[in-house]
mmCIF file of C-alpha atoms and ligand atoms in Angstrom:
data_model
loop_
_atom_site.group_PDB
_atom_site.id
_atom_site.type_symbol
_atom_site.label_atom_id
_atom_site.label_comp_id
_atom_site.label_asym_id
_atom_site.label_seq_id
_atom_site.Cartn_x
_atom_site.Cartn_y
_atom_site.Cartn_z
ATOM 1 C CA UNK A 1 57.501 234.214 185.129
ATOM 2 C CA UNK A 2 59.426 231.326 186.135
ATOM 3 C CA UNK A 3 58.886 228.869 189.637
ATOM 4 C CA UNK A 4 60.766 229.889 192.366
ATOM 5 C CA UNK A 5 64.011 227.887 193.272
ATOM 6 C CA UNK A 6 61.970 225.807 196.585
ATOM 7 C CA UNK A 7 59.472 224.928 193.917
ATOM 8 C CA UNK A 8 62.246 223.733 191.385
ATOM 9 C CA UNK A 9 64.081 221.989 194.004
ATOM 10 C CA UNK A 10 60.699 220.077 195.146
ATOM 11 C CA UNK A 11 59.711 219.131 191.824
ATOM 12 C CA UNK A 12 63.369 217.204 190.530
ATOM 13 C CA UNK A 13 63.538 215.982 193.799
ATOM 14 C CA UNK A 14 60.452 214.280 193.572
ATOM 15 C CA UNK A 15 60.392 213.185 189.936
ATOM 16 C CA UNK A 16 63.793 211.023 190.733
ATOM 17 C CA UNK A 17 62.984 209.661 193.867
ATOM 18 C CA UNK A 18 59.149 208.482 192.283
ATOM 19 C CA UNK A 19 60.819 207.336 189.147
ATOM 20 C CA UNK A 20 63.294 205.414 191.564
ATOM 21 C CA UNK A 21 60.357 204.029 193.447
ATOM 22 C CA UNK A 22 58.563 202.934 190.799
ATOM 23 C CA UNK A 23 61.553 200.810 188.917
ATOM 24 C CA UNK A 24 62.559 199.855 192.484
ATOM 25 C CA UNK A 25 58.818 198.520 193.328
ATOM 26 C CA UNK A 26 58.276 196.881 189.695
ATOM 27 C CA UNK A 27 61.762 195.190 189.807
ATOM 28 C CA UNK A 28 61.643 193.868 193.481
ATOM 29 C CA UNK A 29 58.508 192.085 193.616
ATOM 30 C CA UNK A 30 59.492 189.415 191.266
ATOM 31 C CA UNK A 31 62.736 188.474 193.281
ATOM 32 C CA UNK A 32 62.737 185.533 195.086
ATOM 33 C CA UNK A 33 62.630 185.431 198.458
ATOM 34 C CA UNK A 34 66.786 186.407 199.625
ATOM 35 C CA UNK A 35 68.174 189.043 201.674
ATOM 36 C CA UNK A 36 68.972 190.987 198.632
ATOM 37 C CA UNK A 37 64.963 190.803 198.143
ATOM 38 C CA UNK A 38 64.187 192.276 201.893
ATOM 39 C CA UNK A 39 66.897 195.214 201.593
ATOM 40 C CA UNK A 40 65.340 196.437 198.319
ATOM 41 C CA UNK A 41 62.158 196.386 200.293
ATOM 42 C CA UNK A 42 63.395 198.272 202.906
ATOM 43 C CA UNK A 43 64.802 201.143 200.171
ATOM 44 C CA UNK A 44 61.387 201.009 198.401
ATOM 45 C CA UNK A 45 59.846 201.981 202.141
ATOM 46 C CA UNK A 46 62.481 204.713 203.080
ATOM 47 C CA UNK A 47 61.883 206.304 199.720
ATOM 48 C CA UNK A 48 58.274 205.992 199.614
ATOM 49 C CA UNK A 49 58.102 207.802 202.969
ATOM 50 C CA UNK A 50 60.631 210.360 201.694
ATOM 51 C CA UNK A 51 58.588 211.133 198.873
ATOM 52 C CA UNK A 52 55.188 211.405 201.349
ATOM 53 C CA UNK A 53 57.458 213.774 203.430
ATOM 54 C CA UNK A 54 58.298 215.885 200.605
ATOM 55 C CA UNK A 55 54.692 215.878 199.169
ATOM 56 C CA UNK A 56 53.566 217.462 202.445
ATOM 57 C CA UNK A 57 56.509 220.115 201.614
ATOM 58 C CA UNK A 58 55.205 220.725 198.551
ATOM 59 C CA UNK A 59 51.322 220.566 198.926
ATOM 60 C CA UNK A 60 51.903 223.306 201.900
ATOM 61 C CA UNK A 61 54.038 225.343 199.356
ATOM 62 C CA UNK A 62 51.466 224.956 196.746
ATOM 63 C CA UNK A 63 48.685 226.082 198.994
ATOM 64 C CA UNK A 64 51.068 229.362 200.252
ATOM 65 C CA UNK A 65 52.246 229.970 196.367
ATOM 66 C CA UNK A 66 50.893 230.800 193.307
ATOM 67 C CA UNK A 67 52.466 228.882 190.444
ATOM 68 C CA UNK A 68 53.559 230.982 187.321
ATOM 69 C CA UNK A 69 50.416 232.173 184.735
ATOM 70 C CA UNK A 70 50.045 229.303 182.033
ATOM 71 C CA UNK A 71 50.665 229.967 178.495
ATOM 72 C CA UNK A 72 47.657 230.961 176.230
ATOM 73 C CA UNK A 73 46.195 227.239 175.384
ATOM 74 C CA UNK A 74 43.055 225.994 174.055
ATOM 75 C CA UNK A 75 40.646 225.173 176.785
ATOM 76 C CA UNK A 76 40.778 221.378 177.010
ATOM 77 C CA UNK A 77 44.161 221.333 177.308
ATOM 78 C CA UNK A 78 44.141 223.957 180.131
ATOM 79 C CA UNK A 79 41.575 221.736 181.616
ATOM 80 C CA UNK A 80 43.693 218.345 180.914
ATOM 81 C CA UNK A 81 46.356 220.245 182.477
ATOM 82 C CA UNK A 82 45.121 221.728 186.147
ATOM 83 C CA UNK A 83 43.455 217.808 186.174
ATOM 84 C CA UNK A 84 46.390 215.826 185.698
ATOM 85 C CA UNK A 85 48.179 218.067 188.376
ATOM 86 C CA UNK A 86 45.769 217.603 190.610
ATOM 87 C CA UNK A 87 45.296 213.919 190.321
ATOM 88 C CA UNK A 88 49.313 213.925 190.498
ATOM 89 C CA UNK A 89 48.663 215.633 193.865
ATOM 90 C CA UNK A 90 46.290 213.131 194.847
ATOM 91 C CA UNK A 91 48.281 210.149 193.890
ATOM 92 C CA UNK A 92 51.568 211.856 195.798
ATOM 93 C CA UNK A 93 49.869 210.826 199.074
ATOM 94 C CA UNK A 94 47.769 207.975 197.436
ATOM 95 C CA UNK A 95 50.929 205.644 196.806
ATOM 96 C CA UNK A 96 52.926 206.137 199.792
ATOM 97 C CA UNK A 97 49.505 206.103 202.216
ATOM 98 C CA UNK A 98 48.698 202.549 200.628
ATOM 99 C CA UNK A 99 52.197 201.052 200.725
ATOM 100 C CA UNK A 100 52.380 202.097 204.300
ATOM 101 C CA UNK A 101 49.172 200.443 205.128
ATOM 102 C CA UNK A 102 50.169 197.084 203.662
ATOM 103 C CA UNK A 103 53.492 196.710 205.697
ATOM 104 C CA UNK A 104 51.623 197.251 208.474
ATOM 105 C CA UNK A 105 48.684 195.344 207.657
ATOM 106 C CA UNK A 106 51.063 192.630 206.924
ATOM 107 C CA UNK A 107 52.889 193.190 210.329
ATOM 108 C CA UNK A 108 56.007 194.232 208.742
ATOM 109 C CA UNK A 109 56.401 197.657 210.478
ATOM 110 C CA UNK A 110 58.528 200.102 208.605
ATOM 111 C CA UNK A 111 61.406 201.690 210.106
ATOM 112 C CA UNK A 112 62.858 204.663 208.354
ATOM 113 C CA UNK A 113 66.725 204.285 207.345
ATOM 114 C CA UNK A 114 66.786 201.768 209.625
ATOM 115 C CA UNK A 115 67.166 204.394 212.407
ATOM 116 C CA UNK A 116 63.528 205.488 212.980
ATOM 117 C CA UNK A 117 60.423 203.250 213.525
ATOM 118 C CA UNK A 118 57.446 204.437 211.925
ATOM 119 C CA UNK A 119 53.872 203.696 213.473
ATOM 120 C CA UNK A 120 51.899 200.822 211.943
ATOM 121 C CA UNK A 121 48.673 202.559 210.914
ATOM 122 C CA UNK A 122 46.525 199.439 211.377
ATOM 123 C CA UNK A 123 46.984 196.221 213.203
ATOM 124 C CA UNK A 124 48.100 192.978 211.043
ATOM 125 C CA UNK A 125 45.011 191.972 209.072
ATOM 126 C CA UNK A 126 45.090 189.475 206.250
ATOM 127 C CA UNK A 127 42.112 190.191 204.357
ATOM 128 C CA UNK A 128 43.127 193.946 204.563
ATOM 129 C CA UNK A 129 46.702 193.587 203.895
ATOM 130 C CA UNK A 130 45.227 192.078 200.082
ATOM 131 C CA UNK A 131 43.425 195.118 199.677
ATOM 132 C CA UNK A 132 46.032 197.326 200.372
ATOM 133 C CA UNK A 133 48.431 195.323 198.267
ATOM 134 C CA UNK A 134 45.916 195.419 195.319
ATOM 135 C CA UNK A 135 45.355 199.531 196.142
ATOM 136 C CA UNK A 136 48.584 199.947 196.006
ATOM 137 C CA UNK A 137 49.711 198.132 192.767
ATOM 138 C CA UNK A 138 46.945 199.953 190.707
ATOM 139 C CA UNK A 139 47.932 203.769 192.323
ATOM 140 C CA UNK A 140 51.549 203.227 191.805
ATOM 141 C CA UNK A 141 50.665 202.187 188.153
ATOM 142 C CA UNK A 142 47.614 205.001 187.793
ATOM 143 C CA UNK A 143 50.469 207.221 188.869
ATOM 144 C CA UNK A 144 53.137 205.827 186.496
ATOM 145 C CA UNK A 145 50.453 206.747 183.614
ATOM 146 C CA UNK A 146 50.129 210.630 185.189
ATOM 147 C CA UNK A 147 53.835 210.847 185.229
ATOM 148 C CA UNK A 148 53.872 209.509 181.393
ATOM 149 C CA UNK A 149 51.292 212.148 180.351
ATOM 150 C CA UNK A 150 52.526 214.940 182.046
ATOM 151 C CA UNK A 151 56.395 214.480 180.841
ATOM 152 C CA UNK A 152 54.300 213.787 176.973
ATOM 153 C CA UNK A 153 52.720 217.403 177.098
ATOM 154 C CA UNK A 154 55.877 218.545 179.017
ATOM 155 C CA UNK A 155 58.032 217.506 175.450
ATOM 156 C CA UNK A 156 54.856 218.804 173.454
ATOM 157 C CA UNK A 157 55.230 221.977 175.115
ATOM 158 C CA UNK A 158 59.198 222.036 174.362
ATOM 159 C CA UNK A 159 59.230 220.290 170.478
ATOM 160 C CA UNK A 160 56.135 221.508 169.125
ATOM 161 C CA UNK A 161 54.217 224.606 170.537
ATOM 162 C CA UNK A 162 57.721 225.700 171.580
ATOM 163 C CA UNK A 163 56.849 228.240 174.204
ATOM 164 C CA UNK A 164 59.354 227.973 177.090
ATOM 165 C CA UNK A 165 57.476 226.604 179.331
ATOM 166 C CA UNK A 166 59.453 223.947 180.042
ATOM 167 C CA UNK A 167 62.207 226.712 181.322
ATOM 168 C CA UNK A 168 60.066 227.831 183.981
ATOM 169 C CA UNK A 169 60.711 224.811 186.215
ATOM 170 C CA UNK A 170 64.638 224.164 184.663
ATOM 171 C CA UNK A 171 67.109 225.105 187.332
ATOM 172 C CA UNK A 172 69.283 228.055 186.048
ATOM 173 C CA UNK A 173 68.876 231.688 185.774
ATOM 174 C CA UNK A 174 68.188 231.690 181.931
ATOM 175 C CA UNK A 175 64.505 232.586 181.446
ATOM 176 C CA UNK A 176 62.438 235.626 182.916
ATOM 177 C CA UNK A 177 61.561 236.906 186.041
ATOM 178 C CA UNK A 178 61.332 234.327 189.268
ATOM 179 C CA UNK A 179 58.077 233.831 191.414
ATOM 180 C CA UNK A 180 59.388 234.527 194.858
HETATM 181 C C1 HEM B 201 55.302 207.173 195.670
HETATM 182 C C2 HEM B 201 55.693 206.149 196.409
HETATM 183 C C3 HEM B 201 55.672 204.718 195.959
HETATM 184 C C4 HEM B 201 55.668 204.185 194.680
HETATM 185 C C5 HEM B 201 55.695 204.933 193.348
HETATM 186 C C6 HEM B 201 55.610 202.731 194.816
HETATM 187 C C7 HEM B 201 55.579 201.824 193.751
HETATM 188 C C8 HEM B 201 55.495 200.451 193.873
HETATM 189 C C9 HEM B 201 55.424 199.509 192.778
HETATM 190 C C10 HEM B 201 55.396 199.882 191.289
HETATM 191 C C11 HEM B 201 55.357 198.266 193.298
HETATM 192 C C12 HEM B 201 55.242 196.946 192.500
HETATM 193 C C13 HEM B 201 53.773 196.580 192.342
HETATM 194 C C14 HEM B 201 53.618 195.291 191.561
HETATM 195 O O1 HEM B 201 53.709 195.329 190.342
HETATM 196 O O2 HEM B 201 53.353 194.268 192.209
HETATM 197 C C15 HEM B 201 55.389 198.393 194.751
HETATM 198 C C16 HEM B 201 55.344 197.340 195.660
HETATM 199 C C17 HEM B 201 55.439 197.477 197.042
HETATM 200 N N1 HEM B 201 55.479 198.660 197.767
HETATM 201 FE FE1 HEM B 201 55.516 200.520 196.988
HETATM 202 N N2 HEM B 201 55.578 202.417 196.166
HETATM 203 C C18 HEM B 201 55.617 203.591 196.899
HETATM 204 C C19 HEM B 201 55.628 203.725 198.286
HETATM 205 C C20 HEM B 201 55.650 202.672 199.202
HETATM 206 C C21 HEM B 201 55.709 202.794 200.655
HETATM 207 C C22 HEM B 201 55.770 204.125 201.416
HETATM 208 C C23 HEM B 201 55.707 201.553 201.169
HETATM 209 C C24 HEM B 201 55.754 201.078 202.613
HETATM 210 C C25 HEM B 201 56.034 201.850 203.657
HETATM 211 C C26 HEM B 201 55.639 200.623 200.051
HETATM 212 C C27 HEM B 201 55.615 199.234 200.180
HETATM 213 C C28 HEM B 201 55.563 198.350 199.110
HETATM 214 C C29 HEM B 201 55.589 196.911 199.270
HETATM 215 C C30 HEM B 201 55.691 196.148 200.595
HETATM 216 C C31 HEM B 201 55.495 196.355 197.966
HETATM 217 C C32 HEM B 201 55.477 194.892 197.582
HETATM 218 C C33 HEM B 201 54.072 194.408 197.352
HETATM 219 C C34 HEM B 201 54.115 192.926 197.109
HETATM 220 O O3 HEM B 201 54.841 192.244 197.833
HETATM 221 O O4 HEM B 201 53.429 192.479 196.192
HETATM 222 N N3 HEM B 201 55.607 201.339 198.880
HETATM 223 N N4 HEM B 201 55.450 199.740 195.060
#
């Protein structure tokens, strides 16, 4: 069995826009200060929100779906597996939810596409704003790591057990049946 199209959809959709984030967020903070520097920032925002958005999508899927059986594995690796998915889950909301909460702790309210002003989730706060900052460095990097494990057994899966499993969540109407 194979994910369903939504849940194919979800998952490329996300990968680019966190992998965007991430190289967006790691390449912007060491600009100085221009107005090159504060429309990067603004992109970083409107995709981190995006990607909180489509998190939601996907959690609510998730919890409505039942992902495809996993190949026959040893135990710790099923284990490994269902963990770093869930942490992934975790750190979906984790990286946005922080990033948020430093604009607004640092009274820089965000407003989506420039269009659409967001709440601040807290009032301006200094002492906050540096924990939020500091939260949200080491989640976006703690995620970074998930995201480097996961595509490592993702290519282990492919190159060396070679079981198809990376099929299941290709786009294309190649491999077996499709969860509905
Ligand atoms: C999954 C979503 C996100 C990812 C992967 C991500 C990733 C990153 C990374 C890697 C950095 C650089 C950290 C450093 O090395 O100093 C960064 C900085 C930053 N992010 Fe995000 N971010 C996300 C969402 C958001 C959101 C939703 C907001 C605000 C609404 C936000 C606001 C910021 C700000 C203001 C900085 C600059 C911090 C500073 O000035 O030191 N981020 N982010």
């Amino acid at each position: 069995l194979r994910y369903s199209r939504t849940a194919i959809a979800l998952h490329w959709l996300m990968a680019v826009m966190i992998l965007a984030s991430l190289s967006l967020g790691l390449y912007m903070v060491d600009l100085s200060i221009s107005p090159q520097k504060l429309k990067y920032y603004s992109w970083h925002k409107w995709a981190g929100v995006t990607i909180f958005v489509l998190a939601a999508v996907r959690l609510l899927w998730r919890l409505t779906h039942r992902a495809p059986t996993m190949p026959a594995m040893p135990r710790w690796q099923a284990l490994a597996a269902h963990t770093t998915h869930f942490l992934l889950y975790v750190a979906f909301f984790a990286a946005p939810l922080t990033g948020w909460l430093f604009s607004s702790a640092k009274g820089f309210q965000t407003v989506y596409f420039g269009v659409i002003p967001l709440p601040d989730l807290i009032d301006k706060n200094d002492a906050l704003a540096e924990i939020f900052k500091q939260s949200h460095v080491a989640i976006t990097y703690a995620l970074g790591a998930l995201v480097a494990l996961h595509i490592a057994a993702a290519l282990k899966h492919q190159f060396i057990n070679k079981d198809g499993l990376l099929l299941r969540i290709m786009p294309g109407r190649k491999s077996p049946k499709t969860l509905t």
